[in-house]
Amino acid sequence: MKNKLLKTIGTAALSILMLTTFGQIRALAQSDSKTEDQNADQMTEDLSSQRENDRNLTGVWETVVTPRNCMTGTPVAPDFQGLITFNDGGTLAEIASGGNPALRSPGHGVWQRTNSWRNYSMKLIFLRFNASGVLIGKQRIIQTVHLSGNGDESTSSGTVEILDLNGNVLGGGCSTSTATRFE
């Protein structure tokens, strides 16, 4: 009778030990499975976010600018080339060949997404100098930018304001441009 009781207690103890051990293993496996699922979800989210980030203005662009009459859209001067860099965080730097480089500084400005990964607005300003190198004012450019479906080309249009040293508008115009991402 004593042996039978010991066998029953031993079997119960072994069963409890096995349940506890396998229960912990199962719980760990479920925990690992949940962690793996969370990691997979995070990776998917990160890749989606990366794709979204890849599809924006950030980077270097080669531009061709066409000065235009604002009323008719007719070109008013020859096309000229430029370079523009859109930085993470919404700032930009620009330089263009539209005139004597000694008569203007590089442009600096800001950009932002307007309503989708394909549409943006940008503003930039640069300093203007006379032939003697004296600062005579600024030029401000405001553009809307539209990316192509593959994100490697863009078109833009907007206004140009020529300002004196006090910020008074002396004149202006319009322009359009096309750009290709530099890779």
Short mmCIF file of C-alpha atoms in Angstrom, two decimals:
data_model
loop_
_atom_site.label_atom_id
_atom_site.label_comp_id
_atom_site.label_asym_id
_atom_site.label_seq_id
_atom_site.Cartn_x
_atom_site.Cartn_y
_atom_site.Cartn_z
CA MET A 1 0.00 0.00 0.00
CA LYS A 2 2.89 2.25 0.89
CA ASN A 3 4.53 1.57 -2.50
CA LYS A 4 1.31 2.30 -4.32
CA LEU A 5 0.97 5.67 -2.49
CA LEU A 6 4.60 6.55 -3.26
CA LYS A 7 4.07 5.61 -6.94
CA THR A 8 0.96 7.80 -7.10
CA ILE A 9 2.73 10.72 -5.40
CA GLY A 10 5.78 10.21 -7.67
CA THR A 11 3.61 10.08 -10.80
CA ALA A 12 1.70 13.19 -9.70
CA ALA A 13 4.95 15.02 -8.92
CA LEU A 14 6.42 13.98 -12.27
CA SER A 15 3.24 15.08 -14.04
CA ILE A 16 3.30 18.45 -12.28
CA LEU A 17 6.99 18.86 -13.10
CA MET A 18 6.36 17.96 -16.77
CA LEU A 19 3.36 20.30 -17.01
CA THR A 20 5.33 23.11 -15.46
CA THR A 21 8.33 22.52 -17.72
CA PHE A 22 6.32 22.11 -20.93
CA GLY A 23 4.02 24.96 -19.97
CA GLN A 24 7.03 27.25 -19.59
CA ILE A 25 8.49 26.06 -22.89
CA ARG A 26 5.14 26.62 -24.58
CA ALA A 27 4.83 30.08 -23.00
CA LEU A 28 8.37 30.92 -24.12
CA ALA A 29 7.60 29.67 -27.61
CA GLN A 30 4.46 31.79 -27.71
CA SER A 31 6.41 34.75 -26.37
CA ASP A 32 9.12 34.20 -29.01
CA SER A 33 6.42 33.82 -31.64
CA LYS A 34 4.83 37.10 -30.52
CA THR A 35 8.24 38.77 -30.53
CA GLU A 36 8.92 37.40 -34.02
CA ASP A 37 5.50 38.66 -35.18
CA GLN A 38 6.20 42.07 -33.65
CA ASN A 39 9.65 42.14 -35.27
CA ALA A 40 8.14 41.18 -38.64
CA ASP A 41 5.49 43.89 -38.26
CA GLN A 42 8.19 46.42 -37.35
CA MET A 43 10.30 45.39 -40.36
CA THR A 44 7.29 45.75 -42.65
CA GLU A 45 6.56 49.17 -41.17
CA ASP A 46 10.23 50.18 -41.50
CA LEU A 47 10.33 49.06 -45.16
CA SER A 48 7.08 50.89 -45.88
CA SER A 49 8.47 53.99 -44.19
CA GLN A 50 11.72 53.61 -46.14
CA ARG A 51 9.78 53.36 -49.42
CA GLU A 52 7.84 56.49 -48.45
CA ASN A 53 11.11 58.29 -47.62
CA ASP A 54 12.65 57.14 -50.90
CA ARG A 55 9.75 58.79 -52.70
CA ASN A 56 10.33 62.42 -51.83
CA LEU A 57 12.48 65.36 -52.87
CA THR A 58 15.46 64.55 -50.65
CA GLY A 59 18.61 64.43 -52.75
CA VAL A 60 20.41 66.28 -55.52
CA TRP A 61 18.59 67.39 -58.67
CA GLU A 62 19.82 68.74 -62.02
CA THR A 63 17.40 71.42 -63.21
CA VAL A 64 16.56 73.24 -66.44
CA VAL A 65 14.75 76.53 -65.72
CA THR A 66 12.65 78.48 -68.22
CA PRO A 67 11.86 82.15 -67.36
CA ARG A 68 8.30 82.92 -68.52
CA ASN A 69 5.84 85.78 -68.95
CA CYS A 70 3.36 85.32 -66.10
CA MET A 71 0.35 86.31 -68.23
CA THR A 72 1.02 84.33 -71.40
CA GLY A 73 3.42 81.61 -70.25
CA THR A 74 5.71 82.50 -73.16
CA PRO A 75 9.45 82.06 -72.50
CA VAL A 76 11.12 85.46 -72.03
CA ALA A 77 14.77 84.36 -71.81
CA PRO A 78 16.84 81.31 -72.72
CA ASP A 79 16.64 78.22 -70.51
CA PHE A 80 19.43 77.82 -67.98
CA GLN A 81 20.72 74.98 -65.83
CA GLY A 82 21.00 74.64 -62.10
CA LEU A 83 21.56 72.29 -59.20
CA ILE A 84 19.34 72.00 -56.16
CA THR A 85 19.77 69.86 -53.05
CA PHE A 86 16.76 69.05 -50.89
CA ASN A 87 17.95 68.06 -47.41
CA ASP A 88 16.21 65.91 -44.80
CA GLY A 89 14.37 68.22 -42.43
CA GLY A 90 13.04 70.55 -45.14
CA THR A 91 15.95 72.82 -46.08
CA LEU A 92 17.49 73.27 -49.52
CA ALA A 93 20.53 74.74 -51.26
CA GLU A 94 20.61 75.87 -54.90
CA ILE A 95 22.88 77.36 -57.53
CA ALA A 96 21.98 78.25 -61.12
CA SER A 97 23.70 79.40 -64.29
CA GLY A 98 21.08 82.02 -65.21
CA GLY A 99 23.58 84.86 -65.20
CA ASN A 100 27.02 85.89 -64.06
CA PRO A 101 27.73 83.85 -60.90
CA ALA A 102 29.59 86.84 -59.46
CA LEU A 103 26.26 88.71 -59.37
CA ARG A 104 24.45 86.30 -57.05
CA SER A 105 25.01 84.06 -54.06
CA PRO A 106 23.91 80.44 -53.85
CA GLY A 107 20.26 80.12 -52.92
CA HIS A 108 19.02 78.78 -49.61
CA GLY A 109 15.49 77.87 -48.64
CA VAL A 110 12.88 75.52 -47.31
CA TRP A 111 10.59 72.84 -48.75
CA GLN A 112 7.67 70.77 -47.54
CA ARG A 113 5.27 68.10 -48.72
CA THR A 114 1.86 69.58 -49.52
CA ASN A 115 -0.62 66.73 -49.89
CA SER A 116 1.02 63.55 -51.17
CA TRP A 117 4.47 62.13 -51.75
CA ARG A 118 4.37 63.67 -55.24
CA ASN A 119 3.49 67.32 -54.38
CA TYR A 120 5.67 69.90 -52.62
CA SER A 121 6.17 73.60 -52.14
CA MET A 122 9.51 75.36 -51.88
CA LYS A 123 10.81 78.86 -51.23
CA LEU A 124 14.36 80.04 -51.69
CA ILE A 125 16.25 83.30 -51.56
CA PHE A 126 19.65 84.48 -52.74
CA LEU A 127 21.63 87.71 -52.55
CA ARG A 128 22.17 89.93 -55.61
CA PHE A 129 25.31 92.00 -56.26
CA ASN A 130 26.23 94.65 -58.83
CA ALA A 131 29.27 94.36 -61.12
CA SER A 132 31.44 95.99 -58.43
CA GLY A 133 30.47 93.27 -55.92
CA VAL A 134 28.23 95.55 -53.84
CA LEU A 135 25.12 93.96 -52.34
CA ILE A 136 22.06 95.48 -54.05
CA GLY A 137 19.21 93.23 -52.93
CA LYS A 138 17.76 89.75 -52.93
CA GLN A 139 15.76 87.49 -55.18
CA ARG A 140 12.99 85.26 -53.84
CA ILE A 141 11.59 82.24 -55.68
CA ILE A 142 8.40 80.39 -54.69
CA GLN A 143 7.56 77.16 -56.55
CA THR A 144 5.22 74.19 -56.48
CA VAL A 145 6.93 70.92 -57.37
CA HIS A 146 5.36 67.76 -58.76
CA LEU A 147 7.29 64.46 -58.85
CA SER A 148 6.84 61.89 -61.60
CA GLY A 149 5.42 58.46 -60.78
CA ASN A 150 8.87 56.92 -60.37
CA GLY A 151 10.13 59.87 -58.27
CA ASP A 152 13.18 60.45 -60.49
CA GLU A 153 11.89 63.48 -62.42
CA SER A 154 10.00 66.60 -61.45
CA THR A 155 8.33 69.65 -62.88
CA SER A 156 7.77 72.93 -61.09
CA SER A 157 6.30 76.35 -61.64
CA GLY A 158 6.16 79.52 -59.66
CA THR A 159 7.06 83.15 -59.19
CA VAL A 160 10.22 85.20 -58.89
CA GLU A 161 10.48 88.48 -56.96
CA ILE A 162 13.41 90.88 -57.23
CA LEU A 163 13.85 92.83 -53.99
CA ASP A 164 15.89 95.86 -53.01
CA LEU A 165 17.94 96.01 -49.81
CA ASN A 166 14.85 97.05 -47.80
CA GLY A 167 12.77 94.13 -49.08
CA ASN A 168 10.67 96.22 -51.49
CA VAL A 169 9.63 94.38 -54.66
CA LEU A 170 11.30 95.94 -57.69
CA GLY A 171 10.02 93.45 -60.26
CA GLY A 172 9.34 89.84 -60.86
CA GLY A 173 8.28 87.14 -63.19
CA CYS A 174 7.43 83.49 -63.46
CA SER A 175 9.33 80.35 -64.31
CA THR A 176 8.90 76.66 -64.92
CA SER A 177 11.50 73.96 -64.57
CA THR A 178 12.14 70.32 -65.15
CA ALA A 179 14.54 68.31 -63.03
CA THR A 180 16.20 64.91 -62.97
CA ARG A 181 17.41 63.25 -59.79
CA PHE A 182 21.20 62.99 -59.75
CA GLU A 183 22.32 59.46 -58.87
#
